[in-house]
PDB file of C-alpha atoms in Angstrom:
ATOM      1  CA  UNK D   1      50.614  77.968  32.224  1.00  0.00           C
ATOM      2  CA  UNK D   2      53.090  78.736  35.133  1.00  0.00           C
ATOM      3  CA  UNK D   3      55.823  76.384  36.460  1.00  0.00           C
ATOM      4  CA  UNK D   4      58.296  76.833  39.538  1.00  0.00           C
ATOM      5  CA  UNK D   5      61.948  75.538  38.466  1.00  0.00           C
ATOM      6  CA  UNK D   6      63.788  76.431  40.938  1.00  0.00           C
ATOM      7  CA  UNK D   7      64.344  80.093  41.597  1.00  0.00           C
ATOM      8  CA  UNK D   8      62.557  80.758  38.205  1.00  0.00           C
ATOM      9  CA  UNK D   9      58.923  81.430  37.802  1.00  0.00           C
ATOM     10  CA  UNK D  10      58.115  80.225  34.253  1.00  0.00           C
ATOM     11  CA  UNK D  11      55.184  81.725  32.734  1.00  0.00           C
ATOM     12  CA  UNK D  12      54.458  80.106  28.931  1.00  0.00           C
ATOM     13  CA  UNK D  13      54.542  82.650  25.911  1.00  0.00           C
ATOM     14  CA  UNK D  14      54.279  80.352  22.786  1.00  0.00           C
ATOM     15  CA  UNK D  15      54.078  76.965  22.081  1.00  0.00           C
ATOM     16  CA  UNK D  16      56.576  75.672  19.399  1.00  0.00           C
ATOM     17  CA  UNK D  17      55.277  71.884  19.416  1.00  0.00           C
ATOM     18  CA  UNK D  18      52.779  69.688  20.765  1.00  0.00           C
ATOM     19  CA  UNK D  19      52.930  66.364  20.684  1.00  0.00           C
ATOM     20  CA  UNK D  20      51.922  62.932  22.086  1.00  0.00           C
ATOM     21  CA  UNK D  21      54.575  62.678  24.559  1.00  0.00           C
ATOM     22  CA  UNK D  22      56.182  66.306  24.935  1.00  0.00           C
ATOM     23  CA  UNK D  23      55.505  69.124  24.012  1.00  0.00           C
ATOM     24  CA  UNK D  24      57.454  72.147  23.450  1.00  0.00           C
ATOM     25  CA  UNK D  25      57.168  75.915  24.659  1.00  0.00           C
ATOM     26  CA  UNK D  26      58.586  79.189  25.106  1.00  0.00           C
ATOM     27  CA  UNK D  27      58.799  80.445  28.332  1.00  0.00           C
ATOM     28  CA  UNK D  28      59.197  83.804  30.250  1.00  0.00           C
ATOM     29  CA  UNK D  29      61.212  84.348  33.751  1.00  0.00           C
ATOM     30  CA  UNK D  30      58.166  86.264  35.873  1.00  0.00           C
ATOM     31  CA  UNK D  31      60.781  86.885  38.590  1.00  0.00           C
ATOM     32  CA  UNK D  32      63.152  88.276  36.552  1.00  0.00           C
ATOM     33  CA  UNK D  33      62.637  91.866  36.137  1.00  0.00           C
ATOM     34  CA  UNK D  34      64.437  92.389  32.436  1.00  0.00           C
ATOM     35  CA  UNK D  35      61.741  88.553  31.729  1.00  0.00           C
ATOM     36  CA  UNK D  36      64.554  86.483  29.629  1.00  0.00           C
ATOM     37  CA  UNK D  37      63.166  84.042  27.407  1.00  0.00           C
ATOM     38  CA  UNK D  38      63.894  80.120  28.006  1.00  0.00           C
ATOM     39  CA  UNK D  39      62.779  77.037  26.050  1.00  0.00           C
ATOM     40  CA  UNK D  40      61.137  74.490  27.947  1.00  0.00           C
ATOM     41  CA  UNK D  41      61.185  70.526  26.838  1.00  0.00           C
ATOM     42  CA  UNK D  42      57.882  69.327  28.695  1.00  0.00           C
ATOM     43  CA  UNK D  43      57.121  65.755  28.949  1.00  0.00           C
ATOM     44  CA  UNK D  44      53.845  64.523  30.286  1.00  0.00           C
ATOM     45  CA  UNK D  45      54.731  61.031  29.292  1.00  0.00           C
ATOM     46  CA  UNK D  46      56.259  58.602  31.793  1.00  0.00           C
ATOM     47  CA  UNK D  47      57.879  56.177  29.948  1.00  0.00           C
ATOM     48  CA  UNK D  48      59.089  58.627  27.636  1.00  0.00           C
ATOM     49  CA  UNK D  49      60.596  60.777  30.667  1.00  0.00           C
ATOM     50  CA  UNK D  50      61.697  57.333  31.978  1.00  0.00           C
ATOM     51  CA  UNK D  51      64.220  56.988  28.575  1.00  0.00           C
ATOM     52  CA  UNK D  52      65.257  60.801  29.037  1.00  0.00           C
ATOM     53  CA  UNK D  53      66.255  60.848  32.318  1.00  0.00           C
ATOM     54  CA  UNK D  54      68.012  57.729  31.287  1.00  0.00           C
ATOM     55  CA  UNK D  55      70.132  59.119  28.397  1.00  0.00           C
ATOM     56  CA  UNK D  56      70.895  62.092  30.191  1.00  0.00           C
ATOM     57  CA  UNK D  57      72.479  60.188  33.144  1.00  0.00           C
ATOM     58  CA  UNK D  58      74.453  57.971  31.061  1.00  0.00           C
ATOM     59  CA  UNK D  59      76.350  60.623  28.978  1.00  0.00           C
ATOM     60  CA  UNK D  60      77.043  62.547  32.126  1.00  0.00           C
ATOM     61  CA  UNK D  61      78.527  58.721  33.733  1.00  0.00           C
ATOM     62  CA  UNK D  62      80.488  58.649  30.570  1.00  0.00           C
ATOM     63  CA  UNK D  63      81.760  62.170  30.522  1.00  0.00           C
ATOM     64  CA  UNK D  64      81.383  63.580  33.759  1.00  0.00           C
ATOM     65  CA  UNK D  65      83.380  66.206  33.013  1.00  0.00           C
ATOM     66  CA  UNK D  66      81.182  67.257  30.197  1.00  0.00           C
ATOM     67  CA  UNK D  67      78.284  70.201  30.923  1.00  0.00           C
ATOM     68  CA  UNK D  68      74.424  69.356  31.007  1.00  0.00           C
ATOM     69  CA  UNK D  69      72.917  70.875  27.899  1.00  0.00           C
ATOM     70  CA  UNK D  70      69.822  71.690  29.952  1.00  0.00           C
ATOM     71  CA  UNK D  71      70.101  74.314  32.440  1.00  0.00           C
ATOM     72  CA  UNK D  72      68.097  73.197  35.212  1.00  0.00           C
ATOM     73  CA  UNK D  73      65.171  70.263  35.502  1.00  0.00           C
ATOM     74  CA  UNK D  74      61.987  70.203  37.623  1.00  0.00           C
ATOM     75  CA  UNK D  75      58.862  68.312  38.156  1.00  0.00           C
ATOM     76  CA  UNK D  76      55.288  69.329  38.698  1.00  0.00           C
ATOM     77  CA  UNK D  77      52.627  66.492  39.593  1.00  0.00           C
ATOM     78  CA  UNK D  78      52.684  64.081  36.070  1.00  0.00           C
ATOM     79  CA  UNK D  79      54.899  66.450  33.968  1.00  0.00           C
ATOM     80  CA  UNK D  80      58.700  66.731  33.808  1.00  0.00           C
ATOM     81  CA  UNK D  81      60.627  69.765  32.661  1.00  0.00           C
ATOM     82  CA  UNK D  82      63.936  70.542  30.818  1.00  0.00           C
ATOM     83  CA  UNK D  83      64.727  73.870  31.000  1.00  0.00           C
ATOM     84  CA  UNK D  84      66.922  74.893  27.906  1.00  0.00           C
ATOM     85  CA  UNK D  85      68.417  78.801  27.151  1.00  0.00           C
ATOM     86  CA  UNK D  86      66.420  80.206  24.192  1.00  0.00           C
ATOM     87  CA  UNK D  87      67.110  81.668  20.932  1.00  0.00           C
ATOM     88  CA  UNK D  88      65.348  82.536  17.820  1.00  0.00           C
ATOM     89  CA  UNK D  89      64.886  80.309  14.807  1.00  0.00           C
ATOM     90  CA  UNK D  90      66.693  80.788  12.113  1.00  0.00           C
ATOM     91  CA  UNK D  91      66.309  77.253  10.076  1.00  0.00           C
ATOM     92  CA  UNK D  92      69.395  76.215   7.965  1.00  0.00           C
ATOM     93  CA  UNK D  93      67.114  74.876   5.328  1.00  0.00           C
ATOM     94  CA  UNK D  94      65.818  78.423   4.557  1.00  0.00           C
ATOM     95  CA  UNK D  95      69.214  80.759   5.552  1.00  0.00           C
ATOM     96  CA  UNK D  96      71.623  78.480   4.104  1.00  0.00           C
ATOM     97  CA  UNK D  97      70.866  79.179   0.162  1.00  0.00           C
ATOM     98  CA  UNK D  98      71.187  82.617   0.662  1.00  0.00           C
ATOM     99  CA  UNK D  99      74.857  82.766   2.819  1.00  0.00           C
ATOM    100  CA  UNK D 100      76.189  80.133   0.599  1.00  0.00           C
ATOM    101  CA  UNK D 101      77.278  81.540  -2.649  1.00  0.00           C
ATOM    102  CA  UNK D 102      80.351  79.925  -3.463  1.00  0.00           C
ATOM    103  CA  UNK D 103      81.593  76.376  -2.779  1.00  0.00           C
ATOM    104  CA  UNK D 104      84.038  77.357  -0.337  1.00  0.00           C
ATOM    105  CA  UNK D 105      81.071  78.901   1.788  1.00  0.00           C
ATOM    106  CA  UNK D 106      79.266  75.852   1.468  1.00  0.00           C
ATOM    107  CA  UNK D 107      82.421  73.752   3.003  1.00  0.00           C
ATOM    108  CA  UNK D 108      82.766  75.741   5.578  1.00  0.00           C
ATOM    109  CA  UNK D 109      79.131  75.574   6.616  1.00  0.00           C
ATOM    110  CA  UNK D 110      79.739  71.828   6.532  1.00  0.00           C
ATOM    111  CA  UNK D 111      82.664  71.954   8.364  1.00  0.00           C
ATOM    112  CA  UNK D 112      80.916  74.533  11.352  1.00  0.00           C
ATOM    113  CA  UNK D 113      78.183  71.734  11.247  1.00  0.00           C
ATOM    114  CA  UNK D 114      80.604  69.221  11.950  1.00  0.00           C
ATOM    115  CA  UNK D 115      82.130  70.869  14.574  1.00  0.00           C
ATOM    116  CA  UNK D 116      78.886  71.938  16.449  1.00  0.00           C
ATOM    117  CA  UNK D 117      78.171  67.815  16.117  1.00  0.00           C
ATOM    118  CA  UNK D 118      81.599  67.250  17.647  1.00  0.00           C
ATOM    119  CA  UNK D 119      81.349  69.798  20.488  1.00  0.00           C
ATOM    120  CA  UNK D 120      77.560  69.535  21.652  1.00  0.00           C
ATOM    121  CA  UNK D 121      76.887  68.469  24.981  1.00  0.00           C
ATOM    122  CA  UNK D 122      73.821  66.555  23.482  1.00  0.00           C
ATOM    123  CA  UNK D 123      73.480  62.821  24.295  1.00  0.00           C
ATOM    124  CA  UNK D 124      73.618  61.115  21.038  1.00  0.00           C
ATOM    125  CA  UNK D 125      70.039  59.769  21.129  1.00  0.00           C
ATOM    126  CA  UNK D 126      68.367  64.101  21.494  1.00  0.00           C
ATOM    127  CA  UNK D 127      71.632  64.620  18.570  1.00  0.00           C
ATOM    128  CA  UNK D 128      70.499  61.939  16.202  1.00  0.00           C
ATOM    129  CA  UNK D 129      66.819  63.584  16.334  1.00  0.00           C
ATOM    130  CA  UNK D 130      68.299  67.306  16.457  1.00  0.00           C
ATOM    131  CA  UNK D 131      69.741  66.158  12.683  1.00  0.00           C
ATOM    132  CA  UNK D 132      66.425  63.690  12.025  1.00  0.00           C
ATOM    133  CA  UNK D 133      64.375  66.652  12.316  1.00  0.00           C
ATOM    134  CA  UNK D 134      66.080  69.357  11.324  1.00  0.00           C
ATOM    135  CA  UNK D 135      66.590  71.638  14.456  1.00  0.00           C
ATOM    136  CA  UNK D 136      69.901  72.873  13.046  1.00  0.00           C
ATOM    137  CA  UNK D 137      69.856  76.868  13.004  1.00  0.00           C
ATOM    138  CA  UNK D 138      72.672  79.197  11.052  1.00  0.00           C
ATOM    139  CA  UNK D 139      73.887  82.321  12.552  1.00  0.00           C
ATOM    140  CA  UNK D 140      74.149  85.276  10.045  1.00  0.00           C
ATOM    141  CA  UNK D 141      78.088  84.852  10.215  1.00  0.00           C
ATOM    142  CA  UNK D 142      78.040  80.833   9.374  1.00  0.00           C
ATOM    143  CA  UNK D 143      78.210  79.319  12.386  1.00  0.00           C
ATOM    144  CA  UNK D 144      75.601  76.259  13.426  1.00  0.00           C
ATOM    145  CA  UNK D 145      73.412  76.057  16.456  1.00  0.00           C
ATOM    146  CA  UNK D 146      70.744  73.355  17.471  1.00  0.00           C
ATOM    147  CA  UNK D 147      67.341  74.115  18.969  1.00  0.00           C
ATOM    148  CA  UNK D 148      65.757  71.031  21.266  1.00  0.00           C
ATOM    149  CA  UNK D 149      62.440  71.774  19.401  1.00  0.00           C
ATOM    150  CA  UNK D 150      62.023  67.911  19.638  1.00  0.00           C
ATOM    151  CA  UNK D 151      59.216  65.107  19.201  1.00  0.00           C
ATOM    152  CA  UNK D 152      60.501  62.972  21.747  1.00  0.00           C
ATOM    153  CA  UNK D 153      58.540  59.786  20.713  1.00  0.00           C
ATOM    154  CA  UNK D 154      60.490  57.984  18.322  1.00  0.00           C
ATOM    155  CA  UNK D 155      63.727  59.002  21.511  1.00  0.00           C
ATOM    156  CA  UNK D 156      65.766  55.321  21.347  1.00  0.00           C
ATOM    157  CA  UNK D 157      68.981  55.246  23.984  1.00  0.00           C
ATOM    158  CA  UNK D 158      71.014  52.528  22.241  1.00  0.00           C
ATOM    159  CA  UNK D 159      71.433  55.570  19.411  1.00  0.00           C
ATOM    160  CA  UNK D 160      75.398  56.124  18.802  1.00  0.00           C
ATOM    161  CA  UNK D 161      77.484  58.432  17.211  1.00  0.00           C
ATOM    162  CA  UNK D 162      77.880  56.441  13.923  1.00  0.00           C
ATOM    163  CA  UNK D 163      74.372  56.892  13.744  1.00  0.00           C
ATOM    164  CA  UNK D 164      74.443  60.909  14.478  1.00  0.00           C
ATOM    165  CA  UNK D 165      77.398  60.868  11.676  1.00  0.00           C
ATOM    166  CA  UNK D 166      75.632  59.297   9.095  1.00  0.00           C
ATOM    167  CA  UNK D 167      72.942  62.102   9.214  1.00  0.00           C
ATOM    168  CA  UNK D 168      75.368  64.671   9.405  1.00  0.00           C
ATOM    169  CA  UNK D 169      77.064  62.937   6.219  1.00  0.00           C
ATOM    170  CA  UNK D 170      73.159  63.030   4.857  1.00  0.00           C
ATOM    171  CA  UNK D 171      73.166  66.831   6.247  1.00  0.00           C
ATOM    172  CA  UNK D 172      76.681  67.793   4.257  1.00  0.00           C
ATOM    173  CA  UNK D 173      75.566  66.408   0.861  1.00  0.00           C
ATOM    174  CA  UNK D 174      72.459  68.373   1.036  1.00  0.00           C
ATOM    175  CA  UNK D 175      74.724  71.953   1.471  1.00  0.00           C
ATOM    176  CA  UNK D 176      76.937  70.402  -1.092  1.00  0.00           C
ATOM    177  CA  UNK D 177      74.124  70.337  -3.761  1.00  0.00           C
ATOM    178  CA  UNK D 178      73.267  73.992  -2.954  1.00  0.00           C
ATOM    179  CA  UNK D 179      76.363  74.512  -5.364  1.00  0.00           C
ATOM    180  CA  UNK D 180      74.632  72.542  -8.186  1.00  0.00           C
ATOM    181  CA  UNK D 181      76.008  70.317 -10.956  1.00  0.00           C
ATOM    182  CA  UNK D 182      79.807  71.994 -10.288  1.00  0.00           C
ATOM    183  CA  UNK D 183      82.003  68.914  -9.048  1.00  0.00           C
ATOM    184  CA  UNK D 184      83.689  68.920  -5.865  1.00  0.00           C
ATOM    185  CA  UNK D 185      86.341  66.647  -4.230  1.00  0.00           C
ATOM    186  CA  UNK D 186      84.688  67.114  -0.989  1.00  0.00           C
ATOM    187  CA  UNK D 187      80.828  66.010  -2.095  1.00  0.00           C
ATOM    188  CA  UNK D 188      82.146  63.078  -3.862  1.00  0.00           C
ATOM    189  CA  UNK D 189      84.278  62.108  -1.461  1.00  0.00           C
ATOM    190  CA  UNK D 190      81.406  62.303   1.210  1.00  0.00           C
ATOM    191  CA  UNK D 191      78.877  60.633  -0.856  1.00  0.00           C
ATOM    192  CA  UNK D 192      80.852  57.557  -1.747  1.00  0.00           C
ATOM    193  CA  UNK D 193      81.261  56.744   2.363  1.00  0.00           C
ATOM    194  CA  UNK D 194      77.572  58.223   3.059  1.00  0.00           C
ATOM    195  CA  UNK D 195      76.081  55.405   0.443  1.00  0.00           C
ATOM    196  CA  UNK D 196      78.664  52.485   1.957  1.00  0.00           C
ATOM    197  CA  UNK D 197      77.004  53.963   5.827  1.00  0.00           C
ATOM    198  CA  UNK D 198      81.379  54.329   6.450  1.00  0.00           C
ATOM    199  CA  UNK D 199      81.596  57.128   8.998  1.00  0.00           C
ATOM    200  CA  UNK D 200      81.900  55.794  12.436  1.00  0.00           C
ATOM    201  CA  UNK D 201      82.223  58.967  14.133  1.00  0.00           C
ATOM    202  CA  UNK D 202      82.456  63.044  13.687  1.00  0.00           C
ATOM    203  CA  UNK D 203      85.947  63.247  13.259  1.00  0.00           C
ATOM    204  CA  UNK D 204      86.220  60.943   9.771  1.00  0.00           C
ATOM    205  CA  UNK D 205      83.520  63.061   8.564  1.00  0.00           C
ATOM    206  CA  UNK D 206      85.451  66.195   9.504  1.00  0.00           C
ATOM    207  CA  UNK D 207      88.755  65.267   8.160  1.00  0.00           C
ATOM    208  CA  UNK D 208      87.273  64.162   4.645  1.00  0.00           C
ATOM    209  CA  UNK D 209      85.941  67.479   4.275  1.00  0.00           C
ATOM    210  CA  UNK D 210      88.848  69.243   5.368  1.00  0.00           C
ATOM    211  CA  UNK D 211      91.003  67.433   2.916  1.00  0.00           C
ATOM    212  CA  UNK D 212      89.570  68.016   0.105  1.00  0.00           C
ATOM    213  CA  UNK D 213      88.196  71.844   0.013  1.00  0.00           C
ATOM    214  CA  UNK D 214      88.943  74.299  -1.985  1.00  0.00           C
ATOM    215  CA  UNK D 215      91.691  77.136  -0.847  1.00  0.00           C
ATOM    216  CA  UNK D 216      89.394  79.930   0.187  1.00  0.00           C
ATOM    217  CA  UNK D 217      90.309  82.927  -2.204  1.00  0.00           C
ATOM    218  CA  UNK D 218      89.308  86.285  -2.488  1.00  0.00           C
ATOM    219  CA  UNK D 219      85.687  86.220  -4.239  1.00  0.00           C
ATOM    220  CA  UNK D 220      85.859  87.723  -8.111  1.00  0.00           C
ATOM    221  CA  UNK D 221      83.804  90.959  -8.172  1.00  0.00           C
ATOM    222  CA  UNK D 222      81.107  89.909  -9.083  1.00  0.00           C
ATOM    223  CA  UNK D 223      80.336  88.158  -6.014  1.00  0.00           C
ATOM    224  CA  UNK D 224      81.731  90.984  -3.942  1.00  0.00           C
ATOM    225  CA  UNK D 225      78.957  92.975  -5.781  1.00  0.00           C
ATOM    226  CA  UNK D 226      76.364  90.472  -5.592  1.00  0.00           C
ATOM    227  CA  UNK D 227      77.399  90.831  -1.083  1.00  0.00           C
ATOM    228  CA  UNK D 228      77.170  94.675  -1.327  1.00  0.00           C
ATOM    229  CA  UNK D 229      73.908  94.554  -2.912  1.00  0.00           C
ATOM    230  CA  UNK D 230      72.428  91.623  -0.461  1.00  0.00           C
ATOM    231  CA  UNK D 231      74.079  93.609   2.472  1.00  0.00           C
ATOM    232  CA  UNK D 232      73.002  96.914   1.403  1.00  0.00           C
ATOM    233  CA  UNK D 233      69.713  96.423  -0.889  1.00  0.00           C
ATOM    234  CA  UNK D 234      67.387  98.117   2.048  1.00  0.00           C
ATOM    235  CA  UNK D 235      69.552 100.918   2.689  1.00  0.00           C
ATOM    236  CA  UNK D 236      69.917 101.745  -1.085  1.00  0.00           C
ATOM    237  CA  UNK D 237      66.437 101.152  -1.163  1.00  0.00           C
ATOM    238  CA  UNK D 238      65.738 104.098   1.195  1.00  0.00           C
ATOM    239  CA  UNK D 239      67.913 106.700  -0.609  1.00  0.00           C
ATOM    240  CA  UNK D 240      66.358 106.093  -3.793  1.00  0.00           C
ATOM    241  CA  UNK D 241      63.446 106.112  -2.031  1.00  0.00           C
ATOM    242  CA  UNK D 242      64.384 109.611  -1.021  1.00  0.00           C
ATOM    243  CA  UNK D 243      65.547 110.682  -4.001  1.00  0.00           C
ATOM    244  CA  UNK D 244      62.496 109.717  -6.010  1.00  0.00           C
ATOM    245  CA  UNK D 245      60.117 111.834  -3.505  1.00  0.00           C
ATOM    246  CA  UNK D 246      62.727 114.836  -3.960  1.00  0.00           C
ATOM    247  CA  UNK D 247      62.685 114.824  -7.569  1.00  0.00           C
ATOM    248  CA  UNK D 248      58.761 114.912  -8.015  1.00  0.00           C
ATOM    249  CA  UNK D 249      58.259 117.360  -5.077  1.00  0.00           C
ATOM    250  CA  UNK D 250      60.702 120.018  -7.529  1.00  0.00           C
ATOM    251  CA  UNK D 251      58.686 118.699 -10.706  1.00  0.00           C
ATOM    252  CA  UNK D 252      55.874 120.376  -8.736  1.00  0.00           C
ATOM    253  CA  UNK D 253      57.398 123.069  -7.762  1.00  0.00           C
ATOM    254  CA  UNK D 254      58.864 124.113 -11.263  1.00  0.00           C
ATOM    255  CA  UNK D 255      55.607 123.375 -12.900  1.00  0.00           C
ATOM    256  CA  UNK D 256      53.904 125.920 -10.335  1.00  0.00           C
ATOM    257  CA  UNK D 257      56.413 128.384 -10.892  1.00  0.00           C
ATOM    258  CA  UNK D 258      56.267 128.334 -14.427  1.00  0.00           C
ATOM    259  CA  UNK D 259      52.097 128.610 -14.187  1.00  0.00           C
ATOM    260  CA  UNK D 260      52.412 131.555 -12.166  1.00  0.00           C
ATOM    261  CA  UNK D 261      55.616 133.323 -13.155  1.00  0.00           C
ATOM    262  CA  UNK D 262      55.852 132.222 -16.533  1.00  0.00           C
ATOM    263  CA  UNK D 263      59.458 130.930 -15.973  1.00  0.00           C
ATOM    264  CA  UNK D 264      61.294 128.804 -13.605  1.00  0.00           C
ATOM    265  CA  UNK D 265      63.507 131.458 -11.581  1.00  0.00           C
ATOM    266  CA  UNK D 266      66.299 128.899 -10.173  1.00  0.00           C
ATOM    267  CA  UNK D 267      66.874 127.960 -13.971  1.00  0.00           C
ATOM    268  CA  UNK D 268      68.248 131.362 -13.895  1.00  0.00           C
ATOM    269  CA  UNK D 269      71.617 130.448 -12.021  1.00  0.00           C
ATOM    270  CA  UNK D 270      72.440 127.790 -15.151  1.00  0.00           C
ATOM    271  CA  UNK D 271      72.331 131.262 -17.388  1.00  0.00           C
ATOM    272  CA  UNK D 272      75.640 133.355 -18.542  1.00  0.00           C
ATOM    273  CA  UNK D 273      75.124 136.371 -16.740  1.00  0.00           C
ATOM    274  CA  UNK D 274      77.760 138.266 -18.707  1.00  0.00           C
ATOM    275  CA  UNK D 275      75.977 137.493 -21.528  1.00  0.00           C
ATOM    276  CA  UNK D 276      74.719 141.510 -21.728  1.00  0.00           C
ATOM    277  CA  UNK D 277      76.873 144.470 -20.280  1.00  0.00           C
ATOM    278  CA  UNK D 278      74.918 148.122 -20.337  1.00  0.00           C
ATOM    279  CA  UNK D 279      74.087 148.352 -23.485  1.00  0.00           C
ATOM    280  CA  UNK D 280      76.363 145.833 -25.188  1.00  0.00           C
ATOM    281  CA  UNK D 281      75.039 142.629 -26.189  1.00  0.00           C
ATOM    282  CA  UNK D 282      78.884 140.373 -25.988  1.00  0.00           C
ATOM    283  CA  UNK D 283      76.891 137.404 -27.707  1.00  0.00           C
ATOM    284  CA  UNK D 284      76.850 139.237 -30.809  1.00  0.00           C
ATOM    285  CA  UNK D 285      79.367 139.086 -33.337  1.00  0.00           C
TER     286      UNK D 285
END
C-alpha cells in the first residue's frame, strides 16, 4: 500500500498490528533517496478517528506550547493517518531482566520511566494505553522510549494523568520485583500508595522513588565481572574460537611430522643445545 502525506510518499514495509479500528504499519519514504523508516497509526474507523482527532486537539488547547507527538497527519478517502518517527523494538519486558542487575539499576529504570511519563508529548488517553499495553521500549544505556504500536479501540478521552500514574505505579513494582524477595524502601513505599490508587500525578510517583533509593555505589566485583562477561561473551567467544582451530590444526601437523620424520622438529628449540660439545658429552658427570 502507498499513501501521499504530504511531501512523503509512504510505501508499507511491515505490518506491526491489525485491528478492528486501526491498524498499525511500518512505512518507507519512496521519495527519499537514503528511504527512512516511519511508523504509521492508520485508522479506518470513523468514530474512532472522531475521539483521536479529539484528544489530540485538546492537549495541544491545553498546552499549546507543547510539540505534536505525530509528525505530520493526512487523509486518504475513509482512512486517516498519523505519521510517527520509527524505531526498533526493543520491549522492556524482555531487555529489562538482563540490564537490571542490582537494585539501584532497577530504580533508576523506574525513575527514567517516570520521567519519559512526565516529559511525553502523548495525550493522556494514547499514554494510559502506551502503559496498558506495554509499548514501553529500553535503550541499551537505560533510558525509556514508547512506541504508538496501539489498539485504538478501547481509546476513552476523559482518561487523566492519575490514571496514566497508577499504571506507571503498576509498571515500577513490576521492575522492583526483578530484584526478588530483597526489601526495598522504594517498592514498599510504592506499593502501599499503588494498592490505596494514591498517586494523582507523575511527580508524587517520582519523588517517592527518589527518596527512598539506594546511594548508587561502585558494583562489588563480582558484578563488574558478571558486565565484562555479558559485554564481552561474543568477542571472547571468537578468540577461543580461534584458538581452539589453532591448536588442532598443530595437533595435525605434529602428528604428520612425527609419521613421516619420526620426530617433531620444532620440539627441537625446547632442547639444551649445549648439552654436547665435540666430543664431550657436559651432561655427564
Amino acid at each position: 500500500m502507498q499513501f501521499q502525506a504530504g511531501d512523503m510518499l509512504l510505501s508499507t514495509v511491515g505490518t506491526l498490528f491489525c485491528g478492528s479500528v486501526n491498524d498499525v504499519l511500518v512505512c518507507t519514504d519512496l521519495n527519499n533517496p537514503y528511504h527512512p523508516k516511519y511508523l504509521l497509526l492508520l485508522l479506518h474507523d470513523r468514530a474512532c478517528t472522531r475521539k483521536l482527532v479529539s484528544v489530540f486537539d485538546e492537549a495541544a488547547e491545553a498546552s499549546p506550547q507543547k510539540k505534536t507527538p505525530y509528525l505530520l497527519c493526512f487523509s486518504d478517502n475513509e482512512l486517516m493517518g498519523f505519521v510517527f518517527p520509527y524505531r526498533e523494538e526493543r520491549m522492556l519486558s524482555s531487555y529489562a531482566p538482563g540490564q537490571t542487575s542490582t537494585p539501584q539499576l532497577q530504580e533508576q529504570l523506574c525513575i527514567n520511566l517516570t520521567v519519559e511519563c512526565m516529559a511525553s508529548p502523548l495525550p493522556y488517553p494514547l499514554l494510559y494505553l502506551v502503559l496498558q499495553q506495554g509499548q514501553i521500549h529500553l535503550e541499551k544505556d537505560g533510558s525509556v522510549y514508547f512506541l504508538p504500536t496501539l489498539d485504538l479501540s478501547r481509546l476513552d478521552p476523559q482518561i487523566g494523568e492519575a490514571d496514566c500514574a497508577y499504571l506507571c505505579a503498576g509498571h515500577v513494582l513490576e521492575i522492583l520485583a526483578l530484584g526478588g524477595k530483597k526489601r526495598l524502601s522504594s517498592r514498599e513505599l510504592v506499593k502501599k500508595k499503588f494498592s490505596n490508587s494514591s498517586y494523582r500525578n507523575f511527580h508524587e510517583l517520582y519523588y517517592d522513588i527518589r527518596v527512598s533509593s539506594l546511594p548508587l555505589s561502585k558494583p562489588g566485583i563480582r558484578q563488574r565481572l558478571k558486565g565484562f562477561w555479558n559485554r564481552h561473551k561474543d568477542q571472547l567467544f571468537r578468540v577461543l574460537l580461534v584458538v581452539c582451530v589453532v591448536l588442532v590444526i598443530l595437533t595435525l601437523l605434529f602428528l604428520l611430522s612425527q609419521l613421516l620424520f619420526g620426530e617433531i622438529p620444532l620440539l627441537r628449540l625446547f632442547q639444551d643445545a649445549f648439552e654436547t660439545i665435540g666430543t664431550e658429552d657436559l651432561t655427564s658427570t
